[in-house]
Short mmCIF file of C-alpha atoms in Angstrom, two decimals:
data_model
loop_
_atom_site.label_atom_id
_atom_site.label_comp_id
_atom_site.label_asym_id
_atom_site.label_seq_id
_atom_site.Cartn_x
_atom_site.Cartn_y
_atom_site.Cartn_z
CA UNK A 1 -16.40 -2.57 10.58
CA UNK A 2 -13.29 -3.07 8.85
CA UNK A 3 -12.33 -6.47 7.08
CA UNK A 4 -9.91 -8.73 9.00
CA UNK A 5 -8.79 -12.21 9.45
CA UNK A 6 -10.14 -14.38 12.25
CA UNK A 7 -7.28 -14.94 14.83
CA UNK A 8 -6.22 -18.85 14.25
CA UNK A 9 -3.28 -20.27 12.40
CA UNK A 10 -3.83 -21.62 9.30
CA UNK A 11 -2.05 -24.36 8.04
CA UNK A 12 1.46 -22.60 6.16
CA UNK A 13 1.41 -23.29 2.65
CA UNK A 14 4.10 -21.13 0.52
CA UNK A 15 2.88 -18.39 -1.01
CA UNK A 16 2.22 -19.32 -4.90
CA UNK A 17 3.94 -17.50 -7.74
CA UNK A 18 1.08 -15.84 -9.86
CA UNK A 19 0.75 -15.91 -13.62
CA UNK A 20 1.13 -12.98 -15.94
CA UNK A 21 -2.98 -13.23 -16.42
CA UNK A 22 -3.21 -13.77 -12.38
CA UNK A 23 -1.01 -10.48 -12.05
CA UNK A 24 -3.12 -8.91 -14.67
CA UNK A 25 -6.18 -9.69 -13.31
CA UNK A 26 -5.24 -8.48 -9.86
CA UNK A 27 -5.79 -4.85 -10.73
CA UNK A 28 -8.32 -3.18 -8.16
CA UNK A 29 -8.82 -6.28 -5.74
CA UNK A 30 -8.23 -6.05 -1.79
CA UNK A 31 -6.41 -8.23 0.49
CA UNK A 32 -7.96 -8.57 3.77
CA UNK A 33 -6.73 -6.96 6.90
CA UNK A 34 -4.80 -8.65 9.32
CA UNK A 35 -6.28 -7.25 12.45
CA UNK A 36 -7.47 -7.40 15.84
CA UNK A 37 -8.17 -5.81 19.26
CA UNK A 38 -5.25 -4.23 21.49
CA UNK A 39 -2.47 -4.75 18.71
CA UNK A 40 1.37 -3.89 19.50
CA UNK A 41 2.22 -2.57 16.08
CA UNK A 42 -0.55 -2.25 13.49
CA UNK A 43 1.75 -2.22 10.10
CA UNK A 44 -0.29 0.05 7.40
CA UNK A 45 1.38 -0.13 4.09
CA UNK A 46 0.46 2.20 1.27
CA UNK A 47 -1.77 -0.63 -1.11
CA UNK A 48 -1.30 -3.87 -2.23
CA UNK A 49 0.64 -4.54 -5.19
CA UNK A 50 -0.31 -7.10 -8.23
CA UNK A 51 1.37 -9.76 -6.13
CA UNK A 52 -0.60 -9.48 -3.20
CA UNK A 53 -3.50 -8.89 -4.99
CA UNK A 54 -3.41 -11.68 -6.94
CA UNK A 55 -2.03 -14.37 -3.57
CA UNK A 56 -4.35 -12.60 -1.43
CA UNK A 57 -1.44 -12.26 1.43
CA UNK A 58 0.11 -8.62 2.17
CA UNK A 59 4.00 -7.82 0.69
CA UNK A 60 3.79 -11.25 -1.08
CA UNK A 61 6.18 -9.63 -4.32
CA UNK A 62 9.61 -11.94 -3.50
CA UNK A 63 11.71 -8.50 -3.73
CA UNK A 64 9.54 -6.74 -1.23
CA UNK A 65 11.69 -6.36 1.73
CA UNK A 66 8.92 -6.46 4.89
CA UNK A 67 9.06 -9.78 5.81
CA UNK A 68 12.93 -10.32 6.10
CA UNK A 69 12.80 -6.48 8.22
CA UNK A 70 10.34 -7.53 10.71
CA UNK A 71 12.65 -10.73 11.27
CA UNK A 72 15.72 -9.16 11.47
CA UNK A 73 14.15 -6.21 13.85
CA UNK A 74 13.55 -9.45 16.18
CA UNK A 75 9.71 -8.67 15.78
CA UNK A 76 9.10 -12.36 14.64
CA UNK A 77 11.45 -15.27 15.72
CA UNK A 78 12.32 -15.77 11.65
CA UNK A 79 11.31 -14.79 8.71
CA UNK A 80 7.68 -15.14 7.86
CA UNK A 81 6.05 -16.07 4.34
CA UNK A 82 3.24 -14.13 3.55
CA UNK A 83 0.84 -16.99 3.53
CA UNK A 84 1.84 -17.29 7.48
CA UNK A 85 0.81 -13.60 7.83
CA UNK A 86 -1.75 -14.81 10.86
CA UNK A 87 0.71 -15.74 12.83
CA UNK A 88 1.50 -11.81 13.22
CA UNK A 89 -1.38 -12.07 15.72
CA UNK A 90 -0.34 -14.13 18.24
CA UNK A 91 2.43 -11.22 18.47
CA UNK A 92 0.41 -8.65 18.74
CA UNK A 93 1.25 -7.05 15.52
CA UNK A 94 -1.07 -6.63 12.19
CA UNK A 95 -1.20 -5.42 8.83
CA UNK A 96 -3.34 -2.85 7.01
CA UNK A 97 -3.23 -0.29 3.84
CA UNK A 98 -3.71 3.20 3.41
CA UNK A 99 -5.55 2.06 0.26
CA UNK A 100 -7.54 -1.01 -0.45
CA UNK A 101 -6.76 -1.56 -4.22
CA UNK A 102 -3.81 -3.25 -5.48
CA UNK A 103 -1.70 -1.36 -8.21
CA UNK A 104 1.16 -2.26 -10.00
CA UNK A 105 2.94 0.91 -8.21
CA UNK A 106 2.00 3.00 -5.83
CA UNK A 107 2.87 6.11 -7.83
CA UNK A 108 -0.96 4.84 -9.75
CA UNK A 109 -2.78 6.31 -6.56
CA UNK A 110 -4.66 9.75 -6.35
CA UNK A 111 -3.47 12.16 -3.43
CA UNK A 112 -7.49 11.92 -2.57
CA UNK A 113 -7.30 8.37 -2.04
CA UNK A 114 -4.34 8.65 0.12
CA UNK A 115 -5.98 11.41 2.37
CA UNK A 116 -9.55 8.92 2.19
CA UNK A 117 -7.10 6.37 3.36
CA UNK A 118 -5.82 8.51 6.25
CA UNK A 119 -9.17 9.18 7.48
CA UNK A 120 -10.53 5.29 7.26
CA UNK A 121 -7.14 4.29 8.97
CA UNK A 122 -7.96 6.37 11.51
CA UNK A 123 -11.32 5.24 12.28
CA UNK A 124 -9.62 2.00 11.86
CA UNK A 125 -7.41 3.02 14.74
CA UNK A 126 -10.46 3.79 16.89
CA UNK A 127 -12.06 0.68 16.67
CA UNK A 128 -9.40 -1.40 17.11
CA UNK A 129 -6.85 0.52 19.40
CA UNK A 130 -3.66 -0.75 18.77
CA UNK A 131 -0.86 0.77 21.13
CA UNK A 132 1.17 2.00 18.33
CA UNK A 133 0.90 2.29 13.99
CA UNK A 134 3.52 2.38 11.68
CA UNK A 135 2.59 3.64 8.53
CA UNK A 136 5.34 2.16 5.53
CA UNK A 137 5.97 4.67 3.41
CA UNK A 138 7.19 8.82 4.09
CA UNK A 139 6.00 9.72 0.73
CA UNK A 140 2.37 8.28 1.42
CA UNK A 141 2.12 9.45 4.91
CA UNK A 142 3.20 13.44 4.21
CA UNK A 143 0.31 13.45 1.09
CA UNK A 144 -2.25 11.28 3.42
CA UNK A 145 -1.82 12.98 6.58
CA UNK A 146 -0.98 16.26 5.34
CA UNK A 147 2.22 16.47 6.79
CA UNK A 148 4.97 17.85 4.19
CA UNK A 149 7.92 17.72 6.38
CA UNK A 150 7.24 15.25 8.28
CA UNK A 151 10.67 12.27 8.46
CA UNK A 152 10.94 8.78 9.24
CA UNK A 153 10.91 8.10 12.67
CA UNK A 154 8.29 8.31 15.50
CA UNK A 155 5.82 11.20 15.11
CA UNK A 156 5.11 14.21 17.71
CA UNK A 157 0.99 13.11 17.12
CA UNK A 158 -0.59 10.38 17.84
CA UNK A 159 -3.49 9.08 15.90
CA UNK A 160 -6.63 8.24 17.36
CA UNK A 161 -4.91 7.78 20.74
CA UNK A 162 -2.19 5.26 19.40
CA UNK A 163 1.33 6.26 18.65
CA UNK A 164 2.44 7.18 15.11
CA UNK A 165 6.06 6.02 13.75
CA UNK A 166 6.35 6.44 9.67
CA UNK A 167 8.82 3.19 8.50
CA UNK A 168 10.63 3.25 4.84
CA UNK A 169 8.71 2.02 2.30
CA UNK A 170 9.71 -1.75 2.20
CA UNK A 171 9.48 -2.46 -1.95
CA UNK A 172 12.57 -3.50 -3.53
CA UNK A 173 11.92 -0.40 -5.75
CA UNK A 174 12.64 2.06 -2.50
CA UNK A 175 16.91 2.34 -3.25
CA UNK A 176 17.11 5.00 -0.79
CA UNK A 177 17.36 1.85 1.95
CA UNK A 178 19.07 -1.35 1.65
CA UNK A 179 17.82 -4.03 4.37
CA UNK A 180 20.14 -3.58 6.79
CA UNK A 181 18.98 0.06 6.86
CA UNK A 182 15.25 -1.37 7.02
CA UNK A 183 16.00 -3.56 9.82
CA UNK A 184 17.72 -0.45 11.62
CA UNK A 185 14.27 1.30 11.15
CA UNK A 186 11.93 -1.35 11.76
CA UNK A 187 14.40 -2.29 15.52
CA UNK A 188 13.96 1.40 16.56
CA UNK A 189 10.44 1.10 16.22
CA UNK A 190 10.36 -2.31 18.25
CA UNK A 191 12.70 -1.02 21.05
CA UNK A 192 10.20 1.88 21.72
CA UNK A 193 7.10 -0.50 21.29
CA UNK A 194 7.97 -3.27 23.71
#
């Protein structure tokens, strides 16, 4: 069974800036799911960067842009840090990766580990059964799913029995959308979800 978080709220402590070493050493670790039964929205990024790898909290990198997108798509009430990533529970939304191993880019993944990753997200999916995934990222999701022309925007599929939207990649490094156009995204997403 997949690894998640149990389903209380911790106490919120900021997440911590990491060293260079801390960063450095971060290479190849996991960050635990954020998961439960009957999800919303389960969010599935691509992988963990250094950053998240090395706090332990998903999109915990200051430029990444997830946090302030779910917030201004009204999915949270404001703007999260990602040490208060449990609270995503309690609104029946979660957090997952394509691939378990935190690189300092996501261009450092195989296309194997990206199709691996579509298969254990699925069976993710199955266990689980969250009403709806979003997978972050159109690049990962056409080499993972095998889906080459695939756009951003709700999918004709579903996955699993949930329904499949693919969401812009969220890191600051993705200049093809500003926030506002993130927050445009992620609100399309909640209107259809809720």
């Amino acid at each position: 069974m997949p690894t998640h978080r149990p389903a209380h709220r911790p106490a919120h402590r900021p997440t911590h800036r990491p060293t260079q070493a801390e960063l450095e050493a971060a290479a190849g670790r996991r960050v635990p799911d954020v998961l439960g039964p009957g999800l919303r929205v389960l969010f599935c990024g691509i992988n963990p960067g250094l950053w998240s790898g090395a706090t332990g909290h998903h999109f915990a990198r200051p430029g990444n842009r997830f946090w302030p997108a779910l917030a201004g798509a009204g999915f949270t009430d404001g703007q999260l840090d990602p040490a208060e990533e449990e609270r995503l529970l309690a609104a029946g939304l979660g957090i997952t990766n394509l691939v378990d191993r935190a690189t300092a880019a996501a261009d450092e993944l195989r296309p194997a580990e990206l199709v691996a990753g579509a298969a254990a997200l699925e069976a993710k999916i199955a266990t689980y059964r969250p009403a709806w995934v979003a997978v972050l990222g159109i690049g990962a999701y056409r080499t993972g799913f095998g889906r080459k022309r695939a756009v951003v925007g709700r999918q004709p599929e579903r996955l699993a029995g949930a329904g499949l939207w693919v969401l812009p990649n969220p890191s600051g490094l993705n200049a093809h959308y500003q926030l506002d156009g993130l927050v445009a995204a992620f609100a399309e997403l909640r209107g259809a979800t809720t």
